[in-house]
PDB file of C-alpha atoms in Angstrom:
ATOM      1  CA  MET V   1      31.600 -12.069  -9.718  1.00 51.00           C
ATOM      2  CA  PRO V   2      30.027 -15.265 -11.029  1.00 64.00           C
ATOM      3  CA  GLY V   3      26.294 -15.165 -11.798  1.00 81.00           C
ATOM      4  CA  ILE V   4      23.565 -16.843 -10.057  1.00 87.00           C
ATOM      5  CA  THR V   5      23.235 -20.508 -11.357  1.00 89.00           C
ATOM      6  CA  ARG V   6      19.915 -22.301 -11.876  1.00 90.00           C
ATOM      7  CA  GLU V   7      20.979 -24.758  -9.269  1.00 92.00           C
ATOM      8  CA  GLU V   8      21.210 -22.060  -6.733  1.00 93.00           C
ATOM      9  CA  VAL V   9      17.758 -20.707  -7.659  1.00 93.00           C
ATOM     10  CA  ALA V  10      16.394 -24.362  -7.429  1.00 94.00           C
ATOM     11  CA  HIS V  11      17.997 -24.580  -4.007  1.00 95.00           C
ATOM     12  CA  LEU V  12      16.384 -21.223  -2.984  1.00 93.00           C
ATOM     13  CA  ALA V  13      12.960 -22.358  -4.446  1.00 94.00           C
ATOM     14  CA  ARG V  14      13.222 -25.588  -2.360  1.00 95.00           C
ATOM     15  CA  LEU V  15      13.978 -23.648   0.858  1.00 96.00           C
ATOM     16  CA  ALA V  16      10.930 -21.382   0.114  1.00 95.00           C
ATOM     17  CA  ARG V  17       8.928 -24.544  -0.853  1.00 95.00           C
ATOM     18  CA  LEU V  18       8.239 -23.232  -4.271  1.00 94.00           C
ATOM     19  CA  GLU V  19       7.824 -25.437  -7.284  1.00 94.00           C
ATOM     20  CA  LEU V  20       9.369 -23.835 -10.404  1.00 93.00           C
ATOM     21  CA  GLN V  21       9.483 -25.066 -14.016  1.00 93.00           C
ATOM     22  CA  ASP V  22      12.826 -25.384 -15.923  1.00 91.00           C
ATOM     23  CA  GLU V  23      12.163 -22.133 -17.811  1.00 92.00           C
ATOM     24  CA  GLU V  24      11.362 -20.270 -14.558  1.00 93.00           C
ATOM     25  CA  LEU V  25      14.710 -21.464 -13.086  1.00 93.00           C
ATOM     26  CA  ASP V  26      16.630 -19.802 -16.048  1.00 91.00           C
ATOM     27  CA  HIS V  27      14.374 -16.777 -15.987  1.00 93.00           C
ATOM     28  CA  PHE V  28      14.736 -16.137 -12.298  1.00 93.00           C
ATOM     29  CA  ALA V  29      18.458 -16.860 -12.386  1.00 92.00           C
ATOM     30  CA  THR V  30      18.840 -13.918 -14.767  1.00 91.00           C
ATOM     31  CA  GLN V  31      16.683 -11.716 -12.701  1.00 93.00           C
ATOM     32  CA  LEU V  32      18.440 -12.521  -9.397  1.00 92.00           C
ATOM     33  CA  ASP V  33      21.765 -11.852 -11.152  1.00 91.00           C
ATOM     34  CA  ASP V  34      20.691  -8.516 -12.405  1.00 92.00           C
ATOM     35  CA  ILE V  35      19.441  -7.622  -8.874  1.00 92.00           C
ATOM     36  CA  ILE V  36      22.799  -8.559  -7.235  1.00 89.00           C
ATOM     37  CA  GLY V  37      24.717  -6.598  -9.903  1.00 89.00           C
ATOM     38  CA  ALA V  38      22.649  -3.618  -9.178  1.00 89.00           C
ATOM     39  CA  VAL V  39      23.289  -3.846  -5.449  1.00 86.00           C
ATOM     40  CA  ALA V  40      26.945  -4.345  -6.090  1.00 85.00           C
ATOM     41  CA  ARG V  41      26.973  -1.091  -8.150  1.00 86.00           C
ATOM     42  CA  VAL V  42      25.273   0.875  -5.457  1.00 79.00           C
ATOM     43  CA  SER V  43      27.856  -0.649  -2.768  1.00 75.00           C
ATOM     44  CA  GLU V  44      30.700   0.708  -5.111  1.00 77.00           C
ATOM     45  CA  VAL V  45      29.215   4.231  -5.112  1.00 75.00           C
ATOM     46  CA  ALA V  46      28.951   4.482  -1.378  1.00 67.00           C
ATOM     47  CA  GLU V  47      31.643   6.397   0.239  1.00 73.00           C
ATOM     48  CA  GLN V  48      33.208   5.612   3.659  1.00 75.00           C
ATOM     49  CA  ASP V  49      32.368   8.956   5.167  1.00 77.00           C
ATOM     50  CA  VAL V  50      28.666   8.689   4.218  1.00 73.00           C
ATOM     51  CA  PRO V  51      26.691   6.903   7.115  1.00 75.00           C
ATOM     52  CA  PRO V  52      24.169   4.339   6.097  1.00 75.00           C
ATOM     53  CA  THR V  53      20.466   5.654   6.386  1.00 78.00           C
ATOM     54  CA  SER V  54      17.135   4.226   6.160  1.00 80.00           C
ATOM     55  CA  HIS V  55      15.461   7.487   4.657  1.00 82.00           C
ATOM     56  CA  PRO V  56      17.083  10.233   2.611  1.00 81.00           C
ATOM     57  CA  LEU V  57      15.586  12.921   4.681  1.00 84.00           C
ATOM     58  CA  PRO V  58      15.596  13.347   8.353  1.00 82.00           C
ATOM     59  CA  LEU V  59      12.376  12.334   9.962  1.00 82.00           C
ATOM     60  CA  THR V  60      10.739  13.994  12.869  1.00 84.00           C
ATOM     61  CA  ASN V  61       7.689  12.910  14.770  1.00 84.00           C
ATOM     62  CA  VAL V  62       5.024  15.746  14.631  1.00 84.00           C
ATOM     63  CA  MET V  63       2.750  15.612  17.562  1.00 88.00           C
ATOM     64  CA  ARG V  64       0.135  18.351  18.649  1.00 87.00           C
ATOM     65  CA  LEU V  65      -0.140  19.555  22.134  1.00 89.00           C
ATOM     66  CA  ASP V  66      -2.437  17.398  24.435  1.00 89.00           C
ATOM     67  CA  GLU V  67      -5.202  20.051  25.086  1.00 91.00           C
ATOM     68  CA  VAL V  68      -8.527  19.627  26.569  1.00 92.00           C
ATOM     69  CA  ARG V  69     -11.163  20.360  24.145  1.00 92.00           C
ATOM     70  CA  PRO V  70     -15.116  20.311  24.388  1.00 94.00           C
ATOM     71  CA  SER V  71     -16.431  16.923  24.028  1.00 92.00           C
ATOM     72  CA  LEU V  72     -19.559  14.768  24.741  1.00 93.00           C
ATOM     73  CA  THR V  73     -20.715  14.293  28.303  1.00 91.00           C
ATOM     74  CA  PRO V  74     -20.909  10.687  29.498  1.00 90.00           C
ATOM     75  CA  GLN V  75     -24.708  11.089  29.217  1.00 91.00           C
ATOM     76  CA  GLU V  76     -24.560  12.232  25.605  1.00 93.00           C
ATOM     77  CA  ALA V  77     -22.046   9.576  24.662  1.00 93.00           C
ATOM     78  CA  LEU V  78     -24.221   6.715  26.277  1.00 93.00           C
ATOM     79  CA  SER V  79     -27.498   8.168  24.939  1.00 93.00           C
ATOM     80  CA  GLY V  80     -27.697   5.778  22.044  1.00 91.00           C
ATOM     81  CA  ALA V  81     -26.235   2.748  23.752  1.00 92.00           C
ATOM     82  CA  PRO V  82     -28.590  -0.297  24.023  1.00 92.00           C
ATOM     83  CA  ALA V  83     -27.180  -0.937  27.433  1.00 93.00           C
ATOM     84  CA  GLN V  84     -25.069   0.877  29.847  1.00 92.00           C
ATOM     85  CA  GLU V  85     -23.644   0.327  33.492  1.00 91.00           C
ATOM     86  CA  GLN V  86     -21.756   2.711  35.680  1.00 91.00           C
ATOM     87  CA  GLN V  87     -21.278   5.297  32.880  1.00 90.00           C
ATOM     88  CA  ARG V  88     -19.934   2.663  30.511  1.00 92.00           C
ATOM     89  CA  PHE V  89     -21.158   0.770  27.516  1.00 93.00           C
ATOM     90  CA  LYS V  90     -22.513  -2.607  28.606  1.00 92.00           C
ATOM     91  CA  VAL V  91     -21.671  -5.441  26.286  1.00 91.00           C
ATOM     92  CA  PRO V  92     -22.245  -9.212  26.341  1.00 88.00           C
ATOM     93  CA  GLN V  93     -19.382 -11.172  28.081  1.00 85.00           C
ATOM     94  CA  ILE V  94     -17.245 -13.104  25.530  1.00 86.00           C
ATOM     95  CA  LEU V  95     -14.843 -14.728  27.892  1.00 84.00           C
ATOM     96  CA  GLY V  96     -15.580 -17.231  30.478  1.00 74.00           C
ATOM     97  CA  GLU V  97     -14.059 -14.931  33.174  1.00 67.00           C
ATOM     98  CA  ASP V  98     -15.812 -12.996  35.954  1.00 60.00           C
TER      99      ASP V  98
END
């Protein structure tokens, strides 16, 4: 497989609106070629019977039961509020809506 050329790196840099110096083009061409080679090696190792995965271990979502627990009463929760109305915190209106 042919390597990444500095012209291809310059084209990618233009697309990304990056300004690269000549020595950077050579440096990034080498790095990108190494990255593409590493991905190609991984692709060679992958077997047909192994499904692609996003994580090496199965993930499960651990959720606790939704249980009623003792908490503050509305009066206790609002006791330190500078303003309240109908058992709610009253805040200044920020939108021009009613």
